């Protein structure tokens, strides 16, 4: 016989049991589904792992050789036997910053032998001019680029009866002159004028090559007076034997003082030369001294308002003076009897003939051509 309480307890426990069983079964089903799902995903991953070959990590290749002693240090390190004294390999890298650098000189190459130019090569290269010194020695001098060269075309020159004329564009572009002194005796200046002479260069005076005495040319006053009356243009020259600059200035002052009564239009020339077959005051002078003497004379003449000009032949102008100090500053009256001068630099007047018989002149005289009309200067 059941008690009422037992009947109630049995009737209440049966549903609870069923509920617990049902929940357990549901949980088992969920676990089964999850397990099946994970199993499928793992299979796919395995398949992918089977198709993808994973290369093993490569062993690093030895890219550099160990320095001397370094391989032993690596071994000590791996075996944990590395000591502080094993690190002395740092001494291999010495500080050379303050160490002197030893320079080993290299042998210089042997210079190649230079070619000594021949006379023919020097004469034809257009860069040299030959100068003959007083003692007869010859020297090839290089033509300076700082001094103007002459630009005359000598094919434009015509000579008739010894009288030279320079033509440009079919017209005469030159002026004819004669240089005169007491040595030429009596001169008929009217005859010179009528013969086509345009100007005269008169010797005003000279200094004695032995005594050093400055004197007036004996015929100067007569010559300049007659030349003016004949309508000729006039220039003068002084024969110098000055041995210093003071004497050169003295000569210039002498010229200036004796020109006071007269009008001249052509230059005042400085003429210094050696005396043939005799000794003279200037023989012991050197190039620099002669150059300073010429400069002193010419500059004094120029300051007075006259046109200075330097007279001489090629050997004197280039061999006995310093060309760079004079030829760039002053006009040149060249003395050269060759058909074409081999003097390379600019010259404004050219004494082109040796002494010859000239109508109106008592003794032999020389013609000069001027490429400049000094009356316009």
mmCIF file of C-alpha atoms in Angstrom:
data_model
loop_
_atom_site.group_PDB
_atom_site.id
_atom_site.type_symbol
_atom_site.label_atom_id
_atom_site.label_comp_id
_atom_site.label_asym_id
_atom_site.label_seq_id
_atom_site.Cartn_x
_atom_site.Cartn_y
_atom_site.Cartn_z
ATOM 1 C CA UNK A 1 0.000 0.000 0.000
ATOM 2 C CA UNK A 2 1.459 3.293 -1.139
ATOM 3 C CA UNK A 3 1.289 6.269 0.863
ATOM 4 C CA UNK A 4 -0.230 9.316 -0.830
ATOM 5 C CA UNK A 5 3.056 11.150 -0.556
ATOM 6 C CA UNK A 6 4.887 8.309 -2.394
ATOM 7 C CA UNK A 7 2.306 8.347 -5.204
ATOM 8 C CA UNK A 8 2.866 12.098 -5.630
ATOM 9 C CA UNK A 9 6.645 11.784 -5.604
ATOM 10 C CA UNK A 10 6.601 9.073 -8.315
ATOM 11 C CA UNK A 11 4.226 11.069 -10.462
ATOM 12 C CA UNK A 12 6.558 14.130 -10.236
ATOM 13 C CA UNK A 13 9.929 12.291 -10.843
ATOM 14 C CA UNK A 14 9.025 10.619 -14.093
ATOM 15 C CA UNK A 15 8.835 13.854 -16.215
ATOM 16 C CA UNK A 16 12.092 15.104 -14.768
ATOM 17 C CA UNK A 17 13.895 11.960 -15.814
ATOM 18 C CA UNK A 18 12.530 12.220 -19.335
ATOM 19 C CA UNK A 19 13.630 15.827 -19.554
ATOM 20 C CA UNK A 20 17.169 15.019 -18.439
ATOM 21 C CA UNK A 21 17.446 12.186 -20.961
ATOM 22 C CA UNK A 22 16.142 14.391 -23.769
ATOM 23 C CA UNK A 23 18.613 17.156 -22.981
ATOM 24 C CA UNK A 24 21.473 14.689 -22.837
ATOM 25 C CA UNK A 25 20.559 13.230 -26.191
ATOM 26 C CA UNK A 26 20.354 16.744 -27.697
ATOM 27 C CA UNK A 27 23.763 17.637 -26.373
ATOM 28 C CA UNK A 28 25.232 14.395 -27.757
ATOM 29 C CA UNK A 29 23.764 15.159 -31.163
ATOM 30 C CA UNK A 30 25.303 18.660 -31.159
ATOM 31 C CA UNK A 31 28.682 17.260 -30.131
ATOM 32 C CA UNK A 32 28.474 14.683 -32.919
ATOM 33 C CA UNK A 33 27.685 17.370 -35.490
ATOM 34 C CA UNK A 34 30.592 19.528 -34.314
ATOM 35 C CA UNK A 35 32.941 16.571 -34.368
ATOM 36 C CA UNK A 36 31.934 15.606 -37.888
ATOM 37 C CA UNK A 37 32.333 19.209 -39.044
ATOM 38 C CA UNK A 38 35.841 19.519 -37.565
ATOM 39 C CA UNK A 39 36.859 16.219 -39.065
ATOM 40 C CA UNK A 40 35.938 17.438 -42.587
ATOM 41 C CA UNK A 41 37.828 20.716 -42.167
ATOM 42 C CA UNK A 42 40.903 18.877 -40.936
ATOM 43 C CA UNK A 43 40.758 16.603 -43.986
ATOM 44 C CA UNK A 44 40.674 19.590 -46.355
ATOM 45 C CA UNK A 45 43.625 21.121 -44.583
ATOM 46 C CA UNK A 46 45.531 17.882 -44.867
ATOM 47 C CA UNK A 47 44.778 17.732 -48.537
ATOM 48 C CA UNK A 48 46.114 21.184 -48.997
ATOM 49 C CA UNK A 49 49.164 20.312 -46.953
ATOM 50 C CA UNK A 50 49.729 17.258 -49.090
ATOM 51 C CA UNK A 51 49.632 19.320 -52.309
ATOM 52 C CA UNK A 52 51.905 22.093 -50.980
ATOM 53 C CA UNK A 53 55.438 21.050 -50.434
ATOM 54 C CA UNK A 54 57.117 23.139 -47.792
ATOM 55 C CA UNK A 55 60.805 23.375 -48.439
ATOM 56 C CA UNK A 56 62.972 23.019 -45.438
ATOM 57 C CA UNK A 57 64.722 26.173 -44.302
ATOM 58 C CA UNK A 58 67.883 26.498 -46.325
ATOM 59 C CA UNK A 59 71.130 26.334 -44.524
ATOM 60 C CA UNK A 60 72.828 29.695 -44.885
ATOM 61 C CA UNK A 61 75.633 29.454 -47.359
ATOM 62 C CA UNK A 62 79.049 30.552 -46.297
ATOM 63 C CA UNK A 63 79.353 33.871 -48.115
ATOM 64 C CA UNK A 64 82.719 34.987 -47.007
ATOM 65 C CA UNK A 65 85.946 33.470 -45.958
ATOM 66 C CA UNK A 66 87.044 33.997 -42.393
ATOM 67 C CA UNK A 67 89.905 36.358 -41.860
ATOM 68 C CA UNK A 68 93.089 34.896 -40.601
ATOM 69 C CA UNK A 69 92.432 33.682 -37.016
ATOM 70 C CA UNK A 70 88.705 34.347 -37.180
ATOM 71 C CA UNK A 71 87.763 30.698 -37.864
ATOM 72 C CA UNK A 72 89.453 29.615 -34.641
ATOM 73 C CA UNK A 73 87.562 32.285 -32.733
ATOM 74 C CA UNK A 74 84.255 30.999 -34.113
ATOM 75 C CA UNK A 75 85.128 27.489 -32.895
ATOM 76 C CA UNK A 76 86.007 28.766 -29.424
ATOM 77 C CA UNK A 77 82.759 30.680 -29.306
ATOM 78 C CA UNK A 78 80.661 27.630 -30.189
ATOM 79 C CA UNK A 79 82.426 25.547 -27.587
ATOM 80 C CA UNK A 80 82.020 28.315 -24.993
ATOM 81 C CA UNK A 81 85.787 28.564 -24.685
ATOM 82 C CA UNK A 82 86.184 32.166 -25.850
ATOM 83 C CA UNK A 83 88.447 34.206 -23.578
ATOM 84 C CA UNK A 84 89.196 37.940 -23.455
ATOM 85 C CA UNK A 85 92.734 37.483 -24.749
ATOM 86 C CA UNK A 86 91.307 35.732 -27.828
ATOM 87 C CA UNK A 87 89.876 39.110 -28.878
ATOM 88 C CA UNK A 88 93.312 40.491 -29.712
ATOM 89 C CA UNK A 89 92.411 40.179 -33.393
ATOM 90 C CA UNK A 90 91.258 43.829 -33.173
ATOM 91 C CA UNK A 91 94.956 44.741 -33.337
ATOM 92 C CA UNK A 92 94.779 43.747 -36.973
ATOM 93 C CA UNK A 93 93.032 47.066 -37.710
ATOM 94 C CA UNK A 94 95.681 49.618 -36.806
ATOM 95 C CA UNK A 95 94.965 53.346 -36.718
ATOM 96 C CA UNK A 96 96.899 54.757 -39.643
ATOM 97 C CA UNK A 97 95.304 58.176 -39.486
ATOM 98 C CA UNK A 98 98.368 59.848 -38.005
ATOM 99 C CA UNK A 99 100.937 57.635 -39.623
ATOM 100 C CA UNK A 100 103.118 59.302 -42.290
ATOM 101 C CA UNK A 101 102.483 58.071 -45.795
ATOM 102 C CA UNK A 102 105.586 56.874 -47.486
ATOM 103 C CA UNK A 103 105.699 58.157 -51.041
ATOM 104 C CA UNK A 104 107.725 56.085 -53.391
ATOM 105 C CA UNK A 105 108.969 58.325 -56.207
ATOM 106 C CA UNK A 106 108.439 57.060 -59.680
ATOM 107 C CA UNK A 107 111.155 57.381 -62.195
ATOM 108 C CA UNK A 108 110.617 60.238 -64.644
ATOM 109 C CA UNK A 109 110.487 59.191 -68.255
ATOM 110 C CA UNK A 110 113.556 60.032 -70.199
ATOM 111 C CA UNK A 111 113.000 63.221 -72.222
ATOM 112 C CA UNK A 112 112.726 62.672 -75.897
ATOM 113 C CA UNK A 113 115.425 64.385 -77.907
ATOM 114 C CA UNK A 114 114.217 67.700 -79.331
ATOM 115 C CA UNK A 115 114.645 68.564 -82.947
ATOM 116 C CA UNK A 116 116.930 71.516 -83.563
ATOM 117 C CA UNK A 117 115.269 73.553 -86.335
ATOM 118 C CA UNK A 118 117.328 74.135 -89.443
ATOM 119 C CA UNK A 119 118.036 77.483 -91.063
ATOM 120 C CA UNK A 120 115.493 76.706 -93.753
ATOM 121 C CA UNK A 121 112.811 75.860 -91.202
ATOM 122 C CA UNK A 122 113.423 79.022 -89.179
ATOM 123 C CA UNK A 123 113.423 81.174 -92.300
ATOM 124 C CA UNK A 124 110.121 79.767 -93.537
ATOM 125 C CA UNK A 125 108.093 79.308 -90.342
ATOM 126 C CA UNK A 126 106.984 82.963 -90.240
ATOM 127 C CA UNK A 127 107.806 83.187 -86.526
ATOM 128 C CA UNK A 128 111.505 84.097 -86.561
ATOM 129 C CA UNK A 129 113.742 86.789 -87.974
ATOM 130 C CA UNK A 130 117.512 86.599 -88.314
ATOM 131 C CA UNK A 131 119.616 89.350 -86.769
ATOM 132 C CA UNK A 132 123.337 89.848 -87.397
ATOM 133 C CA UNK A 133 125.237 91.370 -84.494
ATOM 134 C CA UNK A 134 128.195 93.710 -84.783
ATOM 135 C CA UNK A 135 130.689 90.899 -84.166
ATOM 136 C CA UNK A 136 129.250 88.938 -87.083
ATOM 137 C CA UNK A 137 127.324 86.372 -85.050
ATOM 138 C CA UNK A 138 123.800 85.585 -86.199
ATOM 139 C CA UNK A 139 120.743 85.036 -84.067
ATOM 140 C CA UNK A 140 117.233 83.879 -84.931
ATOM 141 C CA UNK A 141 114.863 85.948 -82.839
ATOM 142 C CA UNK A 142 111.251 85.001 -82.254
ATOM 143 C CA UNK A 143 108.826 87.580 -83.613
ATOM 144 C CA UNK A 144 106.925 89.218 -80.764
ATOM 145 C CA UNK A 145 103.139 88.981 -80.729
ATOM 146 C CA UNK A 146 102.949 92.240 -78.781
ATOM 147 C CA UNK A 147 104.450 94.477 -81.481
ATOM 148 C CA UNK A 148 102.294 95.336 -84.514
ATOM 149 C CA UNK A 149 103.495 93.775 -87.772
ATOM 150 C CA UNK A 150 103.621 95.712 -91.022
ATOM 151 C CA UNK A 151 100.686 95.168 -93.360
ATOM 152 C CA UNK A 152 101.984 96.569 -96.653
ATOM 153 C CA UNK A 153 101.376 94.729 -99.906
ATOM 154 C CA UNK A 154 104.657 95.175 -101.755
ATOM 155 C CA UNK A 155 103.101 94.118 -105.038
ATOM 156 C CA UNK A 156 101.481 97.583 -104.966
ATOM 157 C CA UNK A 157 104.860 99.315 -105.190
ATOM 158 C CA UNK A 158 106.138 100.867 -108.408
ATOM 159 C CA UNK A 159 109.608 102.375 -108.943
ATOM 160 C CA UNK A 160 110.377 104.807 -111.750
ATOM 161 C CA UNK A 161 113.838 106.365 -112.106
ATOM 162 C CA UNK A 162 114.610 105.299 -108.565
ATOM 163 C CA UNK A 163 111.477 106.973 -107.186
ATOM 164 C CA UNK A 164 109.169 104.649 -105.284
ATOM 165 C CA UNK A 165 105.410 104.997 -104.991
ATOM 166 C CA UNK A 166 102.903 102.850 -103.102
ATOM 167 C CA UNK A 167 99.473 102.419 -104.715
ATOM 168 C CA UNK A 168 96.139 101.621 -103.119
ATOM 169 C CA UNK A 169 92.941 101.363 -105.176
ATOM 170 C CA UNK A 170 94.836 102.638 -108.178
ATOM 171 C CA UNK A 171 96.011 105.853 -106.492
ATOM 172 C CA UNK A 172 99.365 106.809 -104.992
ATOM 173 C CA UNK A 173 99.211 106.549 -101.202
ATOM 174 C CA UNK A 174 102.796 107.422 -100.265
ATOM 175 C CA UNK A 175 105.117 110.429 -100.078
ATOM 176 C CA UNK A 176 108.669 110.665 -101.411
ATOM 177 C CA UNK A 177 111.525 112.187 -99.467
ATOM 178 C CA UNK A 178 115.315 112.626 -99.397
ATOM 179 C CA UNK A 179 117.581 112.825 -96.320
ATOM 180 C CA UNK A 180 120.295 115.490 -96.501
ATOM 181 C CA UNK A 181 123.259 116.832 -94.513
ATOM 182 C CA UNK A 182 126.396 118.867 -95.072
ATOM 183 C CA UNK A 183 127.888 115.776 -96.703
ATOM 184 C CA UNK A 184 125.553 116.269 -99.681
ATOM 185 C CA UNK A 185 126.967 119.676 -100.536
ATOM 186 C CA UNK A 186 124.820 122.309 -102.177
ATOM 187 C CA UNK A 187 121.181 121.321 -102.818
ATOM 188 C CA UNK A 188 118.710 122.787 -105.288
ATOM 189 C CA UNK A 189 115.472 122.346 -103.354
ATOM 190 C CA UNK A 190 113.376 123.790 -106.148
ATOM 191 C CA UNK A 191 114.702 121.040 -108.440
ATOM 192 C CA UNK A 192 113.810 118.415 -105.820
ATOM 193 C CA UNK A 193 110.303 119.785 -105.582
ATOM 194 C CA UNK A 194 109.875 119.776 -109.346
ATOM 195 C CA UNK A 195 111.195 116.189 -109.524
ATOM 196 C CA UNK A 196 108.348 114.964 -107.345
ATOM 197 C CA UNK A 197 109.994 115.012 -103.912
ATOM 198 C CA UNK A 198 107.438 115.762 -101.183
ATOM 199 C CA UNK A 199 109.612 116.175 -98.092
ATOM 200 C CA UNK A 200 113.206 116.253 -96.838
ATOM 201 C CA UNK A 201 114.768 114.899 -93.657
ATOM 202 C CA UNK A 202 117.566 117.308 -92.678
ATOM 203 C CA UNK A 203 120.344 116.519 -90.242
ATOM 204 C CA UNK A 204 120.057 119.161 -87.542
ATOM 205 C CA UNK A 205 123.180 118.213 -85.622
ATOM 206 C CA UNK A 206 125.314 115.481 -84.118
ATOM 207 C CA UNK A 207 127.476 114.535 -81.157
ATOM 208 C CA UNK A 208 131.103 113.714 -81.837
ATOM 209 C CA UNK A 209 131.744 110.000 -81.494
ATOM 210 C CA UNK A 210 135.142 110.678 -79.917
ATOM 211 C CA UNK A 211 134.917 114.112 -78.287
ATOM 212 C CA UNK A 212 131.243 113.969 -77.288
ATOM 213 C CA UNK A 213 130.805 117.572 -78.449
ATOM 214 C CA UNK A 214 127.296 118.504 -79.661
ATOM 215 C CA UNK A 215 127.344 120.625 -82.838
ATOM 216 C CA UNK A 216 124.898 122.009 -85.372
ATOM 217 C CA UNK A 217 125.144 120.675 -88.940
ATOM 218 C CA UNK A 218 127.009 123.262 -90.974
ATOM 219 C CA UNK A 219 124.352 123.342 -93.712
ATOM 220 C CA UNK A 220 121.254 123.033 -91.486
ATOM 221 C CA UNK A 221 120.195 126.668 -91.426
ATOM 222 C CA UNK A 222 120.732 127.053 -95.182
ATOM 223 C CA UNK A 223 119.013 123.775 -95.986
ATOM 224 C CA UNK A 224 115.903 124.334 -93.853
ATOM 225 C CA UNK A 225 115.481 127.886 -95.109
ATOM 226 C CA UNK A 226 115.717 126.859 -98.774
ATOM 227 C CA UNK A 227 113.474 123.827 -98.235
ATOM 228 C CA UNK A 228 110.773 125.996 -96.720
ATOM 229 C CA UNK A 229 111.042 128.487 -99.564
ATOM 230 C CA UNK A 230 110.659 125.645 -102.084
ATOM 231 C CA UNK A 231 107.444 124.477 -100.416
ATOM 232 C CA UNK A 232 108.840 121.133 -99.223
ATOM 233 C CA UNK A 233 107.675 119.490 -96.019
ATOM 234 C CA UNK A 234 110.483 119.159 -93.476
ATOM 235 C CA UNK A 235 111.607 116.695 -90.840
ATOM 236 C CA UNK A 236 114.925 116.557 -89.000
ATOM 237 C CA UNK A 237 117.220 113.995 -87.414
ATOM 238 C CA UNK A 238 120.005 114.052 -84.852
ATOM 239 C CA UNK A 239 123.014 111.736 -84.909
ATOM 240 C CA UNK A 240 123.466 110.653 -81.297
ATOM 241 C CA UNK A 241 126.482 109.354 -79.448
ATOM 242 C CA UNK A 242 125.018 109.824 -75.985
ATOM 243 C CA UNK A 243 126.312 107.427 -73.336
ATOM 244 C CA UNK A 244 123.601 108.057 -70.745
ATOM 245 C CA UNK A 245 120.090 109.447 -70.401
ATOM 246 C CA UNK A 246 121.303 112.882 -69.302
ATOM 247 C CA UNK A 247 123.243 113.305 -72.537
ATOM 248 C CA UNK A 248 120.216 112.075 -74.520
ATOM 249 C CA UNK A 249 118.018 114.760 -72.947
ATOM 250 C CA UNK A 250 120.756 117.322 -73.673
ATOM 251 C CA UNK A 251 120.638 116.319 -77.352
ATOM 252 C CA UNK A 252 116.852 116.596 -77.421
ATOM 253 C CA UNK A 253 116.976 120.057 -75.860
ATOM 254 C CA UNK A 254 119.546 121.079 -78.474
ATOM 255 C CA UNK A 255 117.171 120.012 -81.255
ATOM 256 C CA UNK A 256 114.197 121.777 -79.686
ATOM 257 C CA UNK A 257 116.102 125.041 -79.245
ATOM 258 C CA UNK A 258 117.323 125.082 -82.848
ATOM 259 C CA UNK A 259 113.838 124.418 -84.221
ATOM 260 C CA UNK A 260 112.302 127.465 -82.556
ATOM 261 C CA UNK A 261 112.533 129.722 -85.657
ATOM 262 C CA UNK A 262 111.131 127.089 -88.013
ATOM 263 C CA UNK A 263 107.993 125.108 -88.732
ATOM 264 C CA UNK A 264 108.347 121.396 -89.408
ATOM 265 C CA UNK A 265 105.598 118.897 -90.188
ATOM 266 C CA UNK A 266 107.531 115.645 -90.457
ATOM 267 C CA UNK A 267 109.085 113.787 -87.507
ATOM 268 C CA UNK A 268 112.179 114.387 -85.409
ATOM 269 C CA UNK A 269 114.336 111.271 -85.733
ATOM 270 C CA UNK A 270 116.765 109.711 -83.264
ATOM 271 C CA UNK A 271 119.717 108.189 -85.154
ATOM 272 C CA UNK A 272 122.327 106.205 -83.202
ATOM 273 C CA UNK A 273 124.823 103.999 -85.045
ATOM 274 C CA UNK A 274 128.220 102.394 -84.663
ATOM 275 C CA UNK A 275 131.119 103.996 -86.492
ATOM 276 C CA UNK A 276 132.458 101.798 -89.256
ATOM 277 C CA UNK A 277 136.109 100.807 -88.874
ATOM 278 C CA UNK A 278 136.562 102.919 -85.780
ATOM 279 C CA UNK A 279 135.790 102.964 -82.076
ATOM 280 C CA UNK A 280 133.084 105.211 -80.668
ATOM 281 C CA UNK A 281 131.667 106.372 -77.344
ATOM 282 C CA UNK A 282 128.708 103.989 -77.485
ATOM 283 C CA UNK A 283 130.660 100.788 -78.121
ATOM 284 C CA UNK A 284 130.593 99.745 -74.464
ATOM 285 C CA UNK A 285 126.866 100.288 -73.972
ATOM 286 C CA UNK A 286 124.535 97.313 -73.643
ATOM 287 C CA UNK A 287 121.030 96.912 -75.062
ATOM 288 C CA UNK A 288 119.270 98.233 -71.978
ATOM 289 C CA UNK A 289 121.467 101.349 -71.814
ATOM 290 C CA UNK A 290 120.970 102.161 -75.495
ATOM 291 C CA UNK A 291 117.227 101.623 -75.104
ATOM 292 C CA UNK A 292 116.996 104.020 -72.147
ATOM 293 C CA UNK A 293 119.008 106.630 -74.059
ATOM 294 C CA UNK A 294 116.684 106.397 -77.071
ATOM 295 C CA UNK A 295 113.625 106.552 -74.832
ATOM 296 C CA UNK A 296 114.951 109.651 -73.052
ATOM 297 C CA UNK A 297 115.488 111.488 -76.358
ATOM 298 C CA UNK A 298 112.216 110.466 -78.003
ATOM 299 C CA UNK A 299 110.018 111.119 -74.974
ATOM 300 C CA UNK A 300 111.486 114.609 -74.522
ATOM 301 C CA UNK A 301 110.821 115.427 -78.184
ATOM 302 C CA UNK A 302 107.262 114.138 -77.863
ATOM 303 C CA UNK A 303 106.558 116.243 -74.777
ATOM 304 C CA UNK A 304 107.542 119.313 -76.777
ATOM 305 C CA UNK A 305 104.796 118.558 -79.301
ATOM 306 C CA UNK A 306 106.884 117.126 -82.145
ATOM 307 C CA UNK A 307 106.384 113.697 -83.682
ATOM 308 C CA UNK A 308 109.336 111.444 -82.635
ATOM 309 C CA UNK A 309 110.580 108.602 -84.829
ATOM 310 C CA UNK A 310 113.265 105.937 -84.302
ATOM 311 C CA UNK A 311 115.750 105.431 -87.138
ATOM 312 C CA UNK A 312 117.770 102.298 -87.817
ATOM 313 C CA UNK A 313 118.210 99.096 -89.785
ATOM 314 C CA UNK A 314 116.886 95.705 -88.764
ATOM 315 C CA UNK A 315 120.070 94.664 -86.971
ATOM 316 C CA UNK A 316 120.135 97.838 -84.908
ATOM 317 C CA UNK A 317 116.443 97.978 -84.047
ATOM 318 C CA UNK A 318 116.194 94.312 -83.068
ATOM 319 C CA UNK A 319 119.719 93.423 -81.996
ATOM 320 C CA UNK A 320 121.076 96.553 -80.296
ATOM 321 C CA UNK A 321 117.884 97.758 -78.607
ATOM 322 C CA UNK A 322 115.084 96.087 -76.634
ATOM 323 C CA UNK A 323 112.259 96.027 -79.210
ATOM 324 C CA UNK A 324 109.358 95.575 -76.783
ATOM 325 C CA UNK A 325 110.239 98.790 -74.961
ATOM 326 C CA UNK A 326 110.407 101.059 -78.014
ATOM 327 C CA UNK A 327 108.693 99.636 -81.083
ATOM 328 C CA UNK A 328 105.226 99.660 -79.545
ATOM 329 C CA UNK A 329 105.463 103.332 -78.607
ATOM 330 C CA UNK A 330 107.267 105.093 -81.447
ATOM 331 C CA UNK A 331 107.164 105.219 -85.216
ATOM 332 C CA UNK A 332 110.077 103.633 -87.086
ATOM 333 C CA UNK A 333 112.100 105.001 -89.977
ATOM 334 C CA UNK A 334 113.554 101.814 -91.421
ATOM 335 C CA UNK A 335 116.868 101.727 -93.271
ATOM 336 C CA UNK A 336 116.755 98.686 -95.584
ATOM 337 C CA UNK A 337 117.940 98.473 -99.183
ATOM 338 C CA UNK A 338 116.467 95.044 -99.944
ATOM 339 C CA UNK A 339 113.568 94.811 -102.396
ATOM 340 C CA UNK A 340 111.274 93.554 -99.624
ATOM 341 C CA UNK A 341 112.338 94.200 -96.026
ATOM 342 C CA UNK A 342 112.613 91.177 -93.759
ATOM 343 C CA UNK A 343 112.033 93.477 -90.794
ATOM 344 C CA UNK A 344 108.694 92.138 -89.505
ATOM 345 C CA UNK A 345 107.246 95.037 -87.536
ATOM 346 C CA UNK A 346 105.371 98.155 -88.518
ATOM 347 C CA UNK A 347 107.398 101.014 -89.982
ATOM 348 C CA UNK A 348 106.033 104.345 -91.170
ATOM 349 C CA UNK A 349 109.003 105.508 -93.243
ATOM 350 C CA UNK A 350 111.405 103.437 -95.333
ATOM 351 C CA UNK A 351 114.839 104.489 -96.569
ATOM 352 C CA UNK A 352 114.799 102.012 -99.400
ATOM 353 C CA UNK A 353 117.756 103.054 -101.565
ATOM 354 C CA UNK A 354 121.468 103.374 -101.123
ATOM 355 C CA UNK A 355 123.146 106.678 -101.930
ATOM 356 C CA UNK A 356 122.667 107.535 -105.557
ATOM 357 C CA UNK A 357 122.702 110.487 -107.913
ATOM 358 C CA UNK A 358 119.589 112.599 -107.401
ATOM 359 C CA UNK A 359 118.792 115.631 -109.511
ATOM 360 C CA UNK A 360 119.389 118.834 -107.557
ATOM 361 C CA UNK A 361 121.751 117.271 -105.005
ATOM 362 C CA UNK A 362 125.479 117.948 -105.255
ATOM 363 C CA UNK A 363 126.550 114.449 -104.116
ATOM 364 C CA UNK A 364 124.954 111.044 -103.787
ATOM 365 C CA UNK A 365 121.858 110.909 -101.570
ATOM 366 C CA UNK A 366 119.166 108.409 -100.618
ATOM 367 C CA UNK A 367 115.408 108.294 -101.158
ATOM 368 C CA UNK A 368 112.914 107.640 -98.391
ATOM 369 C CA UNK A 369 109.247 106.755 -98.803
ATOM 370 C CA UNK A 370 106.672 107.630 -96.162
ATOM 371 C CA UNK A 371 103.473 105.613 -95.834
ATOM 372 C CA UNK A 372 102.014 108.366 -93.647
ATOM 373 C CA UNK A 373 101.168 111.936 -94.539
ATOM 374 C CA UNK A 374 102.561 113.545 -91.408
ATOM 375 C CA UNK A 375 101.184 116.935 -92.443
ATOM 376 C CA UNK A 376 97.757 115.638 -91.360
ATOM 377 C CA UNK A 377 98.864 114.500 -87.919
#
